[in-house]
Amino acid sequence: MKFKKLIVASALASVLPFGAQADDIKIGVSMALFDDNFLTLIRQAMQEKAAELEGVDAQFEDAKNDVGQQLQQVESFVNQKVDAIVLNPVDTQAVAPIIKRAEAAGIPLIFVNRRPETELPANMAYVGSDSKVAGILQMEFIAEKLGGKGNVAILMGALSDEATRDRTRGVEEVAAKYPDIKIITKETGKWMRKEGIDITNNWLLSGYEIDAIASNNDEMAIGAIMALGPNRLKDVIVGGVDATPDALAFVDKGMLDVTVFQDAKGQGAAAIETAYKMARGEAVEQNVMIPYELVTPENYKEYVGRN
């Protein structure tokens, strides 16, 4: 009987990476920025999932939007001999050194929420959503609301983020189908509410005639709403992305016209689950895609509490 147990234990050990026993999984998590509402929701979901999995120890670090600091955090994880690394990249075009370091160390690397703009090697995965779809869903609603005619301004996220480029591209592709819809300006608000306020104020002071604002996320959309004020807001359609609790409250008040649900809980939980499985040597999908969903004044109550 003891001999059989020894065989089972040896077989299990041969499947798992060095130091990664079934009840002892260490996961290092580097987030681009703790001080971001949506990323906070993802981080909380990861913490909850890690707590659910017996024997999992997840260490969370804030890269503070600094590429160099994020690379240092990954170096630290490698030196600690963690069993898997989860990365929410600061810059999706600057991940090559991180990929190289994790690959050399033989540590599974899982990107979450922000898709790296390079082909992933084996032992790496992406958990998130197709950002272009968010822009398409948002702009299709706005175009219909405009009746196919009007001036649109775009509030873009951080230029270092693929979500910014893909969501903006989705908006532009839909707008291009309507000869009477013009994108008259676009500017980066770096995902932040305050930037949304400042940029929208500048547009208004510059005399732009804006019929709709397509924002890459809810925080900047809320900033635009605050800048417009109740009088101007009546004549401007505002759309966001994420369906955060704050955004749904603005939909409830009739101030935000549309948002697109991005499943923070789903992404966070799936990222930790994927890291856990990869650390144990289990097979996983290299691209774990979580779908976007359109959120309107008609269905927004279905999304309350989901993020």
Coordinates of C-alpha atoms in Angstrom, one line a residue:
M1 CA 0.0 0.0 0.0
K2 CA 2.8 2.4 0.9
F3 CA 4.5 1.5 -2.4
K4 CA 1.4 2.4 -4.4
K5 CA 1.2 5.8 -2.6
L6 CA 4.8 6.4 -3.4
I7 CA 4.2 5.7 -7.1
V8 CA 1.2 8.2 -7.2
A9 CA 3.2 10.9 -5.4
S10 CA 6.1 10.4 -7.8
A11 CA 3.9 10.6 -10.8
L12 CA 2.2 13.8 -9.6
A13 CA 5.6 15.4 -8.9
S14 CA 6.8 14.6 -12.4
V15 CA 3.8 16.5 -13.9
L16 CA 4.2 19.6 -11.7
P17 CA 6.9 22.2 -12.3
F18 CA 9.8 22.3 -9.8
G19 CA 8.5 23.5 -6.4
A20 CA 4.8 23.5 -7.4
Q21 CA 3.1 20.9 -5.3
A22 CA -0.7 20.5 -5.6
D23 CA -1.2 22.2 -2.2
D24 CA 1.6 24.8 -2.5
I25 CA 1.2 27.2 -5.5
K26 CA 2.8 30.6 -5.5
I27 CA 1.6 33.2 -8.0
G28 CA 3.1 36.6 -8.5
V29 CA 0.8 39.2 -9.9
S30 CA 1.9 42.6 -11.3
M31 CA -0.8 45.1 -12.1
A32 CA -0.2 48.1 -14.3
L33 CA -1.9 50.4 -11.8
F34 CA -3.7 49.9 -8.5
D35 CA -5.2 53.3 -8.7
D36 CA -7.6 52.4 -11.6
N37 CA -11.2 51.6 -10.9
F38 CA -11.6 48.8 -13.4
L39 CA -8.2 47.2 -12.7
T40 CA -9.1 47.3 -9.0
L41 CA -12.2 45.1 -9.8
I42 CA -10.0 42.6 -11.6
R43 CA -7.5 42.6 -8.8
Q44 CA -10.2 42.0 -6.2
A45 CA -11.6 39.1 -8.3
M46 CA -8.1 37.6 -8.5
Q47 CA -7.7 37.9 -4.7
E48 CA -11.1 36.2 -4.2
K49 CA -10.3 33.4 -6.6
A50 CA -6.9 32.8 -5.0
A51 CA -8.5 32.6 -1.6
E52 CA -10.9 30.0 -2.9
L53 CA -8.1 27.7 -4.2
E54 CA -6.6 25.7 -1.3
G55 CA -2.9 26.2 -0.9
V56 CA -2.5 29.1 -3.3
D57 CA -0.5 32.1 -2.2
A58 CA -0.9 35.2 -4.5
Q59 CA 1.4 38.2 -4.2
F60 CA 0.2 41.4 -5.7
E61 CA 2.4 44.3 -6.9
D62 CA 1.6 47.7 -8.3
A63 CA 3.8 48.7 -11.3
K64 CA 2.4 52.3 -11.0
N65 CA 2.3 52.6 -14.8
D66 CA 6.1 52.2 -15.0
V67 CA 7.4 49.7 -17.5
G68 CA 10.8 49.5 -15.8
Q69 CA 9.2 48.9 -12.4
Q70 CA 7.0 46.1 -13.8
L71 CA 10.1 44.4 -15.2
Q72 CA 11.8 44.6 -11.8
Q73 CA 8.7 43.0 -10.2
V74 CA 8.9 40.1 -12.7
E75 CA 12.6 39.7 -11.9
S76 CA 11.7 39.6 -8.2
F77 CA 9.0 36.9 -8.9
V78 CA 11.6 34.9 -10.9
N79 CA 14.1 35.1 -8.0
Q80 CA 11.4 34.1 -5.6
K81 CA 10.8 31.0 -7.8
V82 CA 7.1 31.6 -8.0
D83 CA 5.1 28.9 -9.9
A84 CA 3.3 31.3 -12.2
I85 CA 3.2 35.0 -13.0
V86 CA 0.1 37.0 -13.9
L87 CA 0.7 40.2 -15.7
N88 CA -1.5 43.2 -16.4
P89 CA 1.0 45.0 -18.7
V90 CA 1.8 48.7 -18.4
D91 CA 2.6 48.8 -22.1
T92 CA 1.3 46.1 -24.4
Q93 CA 4.0 46.9 -26.9
A94 CA 6.9 46.6 -24.4
V95 CA 6.4 43.1 -23.1
A96 CA 9.3 41.3 -24.9
P97 CA 11.8 41.5 -22.0
I98 CA 9.2 40.2 -19.6
I99 CA 8.3 37.3 -22.0
K100 CA 12.0 36.5 -22.4
R101 CA 12.7 36.5 -18.7
A102 CA 9.7 34.3 -17.8
E103 CA 10.5 31.9 -20.7
A104 CA 14.2 31.6 -19.6
A105 CA 13.1 30.8 -16.1
G106 CA 10.5 28.2 -17.3
I107 CA 7.7 30.0 -15.4
P108 CA 4.2 30.1 -16.9
L109 CA 3.2 33.7 -17.8
I110 CA -0.5 34.7 -18.0
F111 CA -1.5 38.1 -19.4
V112 CA -4.8 39.5 -18.1
N113 CA -7.1 42.2 -19.5
R114 CA -4.5 43.8 -21.8
R115 CA -3.5 41.7 -24.7
P116 CA 0.3 41.7 -25.5
E117 CA 0.9 42.8 -29.1
T118 CA 3.1 39.9 -30.0
E119 CA 2.7 36.2 -30.5
L120 CA 2.9 34.3 -27.3
P121 CA 5.2 31.3 -27.0
A122 CA 4.3 28.1 -25.3
N123 CA 3.7 28.2 -21.6
M124 CA 2.0 31.6 -21.8
A125 CA -1.6 32.6 -22.1
Y126 CA -3.9 35.6 -22.4
V127 CA -7.1 36.1 -20.4
G128 CA -9.3 39.0 -21.5
S129 CA -11.7 40.3 -24.2
D130 CA -11.5 41.4 -27.8
S131 CA -11.2 45.2 -27.3
K132 CA -12.3 46.0 -30.9
V133 CA -15.7 44.4 -30.2
A134 CA -16.2 46.9 -27.4
G135 CA -15.7 49.9 -29.8
I136 CA -18.0 48.3 -32.4
L137 CA -20.8 47.7 -29.9
Q138 CA -20.5 51.2 -28.5
M139 CA -20.5 53.0 -31.8
E140 CA -23.3 51.0 -33.4
F141 CA -25.5 52.1 -30.5
I142 CA -24.3 55.7 -30.8
A143 CA -24.8 55.8 -34.6
E144 CA -28.3 54.5 -34.3
K145 CA -29.0 57.0 -31.5
L146 CA -27.7 59.8 -33.8
G147 CA -29.9 58.7 -36.7
G148 CA -26.8 58.2 -38.8
K149 CA -25.8 61.9 -38.6
G150 CA -23.6 64.0 -36.3
N151 CA -20.2 64.9 -35.0
V152 CA -18.4 62.5 -32.7
A153 CA -15.4 63.0 -30.4
I154 CA -13.4 60.1 -29.0
L155 CA -11.9 60.0 -25.6
M156 CA -9.0 57.5 -25.9
G157 CA -7.3 55.5 -23.1
A158 CA -3.5 55.3 -22.6
L159 CA -1.7 55.2 -25.9
S160 CA 0.5 52.4 -24.6
D161 CA -2.5 50.1 -24.3
E162 CA -3.8 47.9 -27.1
A163 CA -7.3 48.3 -25.8
T164 CA -7.1 52.0 -26.7
R165 CA -6.1 51.3 -30.2
D166 CA -8.5 48.5 -30.8
R167 CA -11.6 50.2 -29.2
T168 CA -10.8 53.4 -31.1
R169 CA -10.4 51.3 -34.3
G170 CA -13.8 49.7 -33.7
V171 CA -15.5 53.1 -33.2
E172 CA -13.9 54.5 -36.4
E173 CA -14.8 51.5 -38.5
V174 CA -18.5 51.8 -37.6
A175 CA -18.5 55.5 -38.1
A176 CA -16.9 55.1 -41.5
K177 CA -20.1 53.3 -42.6
Y178 CA -22.1 56.5 -42.2
P179 CA -21.3 59.3 -44.6
D180 CA -22.9 61.9 -42.4
I181 CA -21.1 60.9 -39.2
K182 CA -17.8 62.7 -38.7
I183 CA -15.2 62.0 -36.1
I184 CA -14.0 65.6 -35.5
T185 CA -11.5 65.1 -32.7
K186 CA -9.9 62.4 -30.5
E187 CA -7.5 62.8 -27.6
T188 CA -6.1 60.5 -24.9
G189 CA -7.5 60.8 -21.4
K190 CA -5.3 58.0 -20.1
W191 CA -8.4 56.1 -18.7
M192 CA -8.8 58.8 -16.0
R193 CA -12.0 60.7 -15.0
K194 CA -10.1 64.0 -14.3
E195 CA -8.6 63.8 -17.8
G196 CA -12.0 63.3 -19.3
I197 CA -13.2 66.4 -17.5
D198 CA -10.2 68.5 -18.7
I199 CA -10.3 67.3 -22.3
T200 CA -14.0 67.8 -22.7
N201 CA -13.8 71.3 -21.2
N202 CA -11.1 72.1 -23.7
W203 CA -13.2 70.9 -26.6
L204 CA -16.1 73.0 -25.4
L205 CA -13.9 76.1 -25.0
S206 CA -12.4 75.4 -28.5
G207 CA -15.9 75.6 -30.0
Y208 CA -16.3 72.0 -31.2
E209 CA -19.9 71.2 -32.1
I210 CA -20.2 67.7 -30.5
D211 CA -23.2 65.5 -30.9
A212 CA -21.7 62.4 -29.2
I213 CA -18.6 61.4 -27.2
A214 CA -17.4 57.8 -27.6
S215 CA -15.1 57.1 -24.6
N216 CA -12.8 54.1 -24.4
N217 CA -13.9 53.6 -20.8
D218 CA -16.5 54.6 -18.3
E219 CA -14.2 56.8 -16.1
M220 CA -13.4 59.2 -19.0
A221 CA -17.1 59.1 -20.0
I222 CA -18.1 60.2 -16.5
G223 CA -15.5 63.0 -16.7
A224 CA -17.1 64.1 -20.0
I225 CA -20.6 64.1 -18.4
M226 CA -19.3 66.2 -15.5
A227 CA -17.7 68.7 -17.9
L228 CA -20.8 68.9 -20.0
G229 CA -23.1 69.6 -17.1
P230 CA -26.9 69.1 -17.2
N231 CA -27.7 71.7 -19.9
R232 CA -25.2 70.6 -22.6
L233 CA -25.6 66.9 -21.7
K234 CA -29.2 66.9 -23.0
D235 CA -27.8 67.4 -26.5
V236 CA -24.8 65.1 -26.4
I237 CA -24.8 61.3 -26.4
V238 CA -22.1 59.8 -24.2
G239 CA -20.9 56.2 -24.3
G240 CA -18.4 54.3 -22.1
V241 CA -16.9 50.8 -21.7
D242 CA -16.7 48.5 -18.7
A243 CA -20.1 48.8 -17.0
T244 CA -18.5 49.7 -13.6
P245 CA -20.8 50.4 -10.6
D246 CA -20.3 54.1 -11.0
A247 CA -21.2 53.9 -14.7
L248 CA -24.4 52.0 -14.0
A249 CA -25.4 54.7 -11.5
F250 CA -25.0 57.3 -14.2
V251 CA -27.1 55.2 -16.6
D252 CA -29.7 54.9 -13.9
K253 CA -29.8 58.7 -13.7
G254 CA -30.2 59.0 -17.4
M255 CA -26.8 60.7 -17.8
L256 CA -24.8 57.9 -19.5
D257 CA -26.4 56.6 -22.7
V258 CA -24.6 53.4 -23.2
T259 CA -21.7 51.3 -21.9
V260 CA -20.3 47.9 -22.7
F261 CA -20.0 45.3 -20.0
Q262 CA -16.4 44.0 -19.5
D263 CA -16.4 41.1 -17.1
A264 CA -13.8 42.1 -14.5
K265 CA -14.8 39.2 -12.2
G266 CA -14.7 36.8 -15.1
Q267 CA -11.3 38.0 -16.2
G268 CA -9.8 38.1 -12.8
A269 CA -11.0 34.6 -11.7
A270 CA -10.1 33.1 -15.1
A271 CA -6.5 34.5 -14.9
I272 CA -5.9 32.9 -11.5
E273 CA -7.5 29.7 -12.5
T274 CA -5.4 29.6 -15.6
A275 CA -2.2 30.3 -13.7
Y276 CA -3.1 27.6 -11.1
K277 CA -3.7 25.0 -13.8
M278 CA -0.5 25.9 -15.7
A279 CA 1.5 25.8 -12.5
R280 CA 0.2 22.3 -12.0
G281 CA 1.2 21.3 -15.5
E282 CA -2.4 21.1 -16.8
A283 CA -3.4 21.9 -20.3
V284 CA -5.2 25.3 -20.8
E285 CA -6.4 27.4 -23.8
Q286 CA -3.8 29.9 -24.8
N287 CA -6.5 32.5 -25.4
V288 CA -9.2 32.6 -22.8
M289 CA -11.8 35.0 -24.2
I290 CA -14.5 36.7 -22.0
P291 CA -17.2 38.3 -24.2
Y292 CA -18.3 41.9 -24.1
E293 CA -22.0 42.7 -23.7
L294 CA -23.9 45.9 -24.7
V295 CA -25.5 47.7 -21.7
T296 CA -28.3 50.2 -22.3
P297 CA -30.9 52.0 -20.2
E298 CA -33.3 49.1 -21.1
N299 CA -31.1 46.3 -19.6
Y300 CA -28.6 47.9 -17.3
K301 CA -30.3 46.5 -14.1
E302 CA -29.2 43.0 -15.2
Y303 CA -25.5 44.1 -14.8
V304 CA -25.8 45.7 -11.3
G305 CA -23.5 43.7 -9.0
R306 CA -21.7 41.8 -11.8
N307 CA -18.6 44.0 -11.6

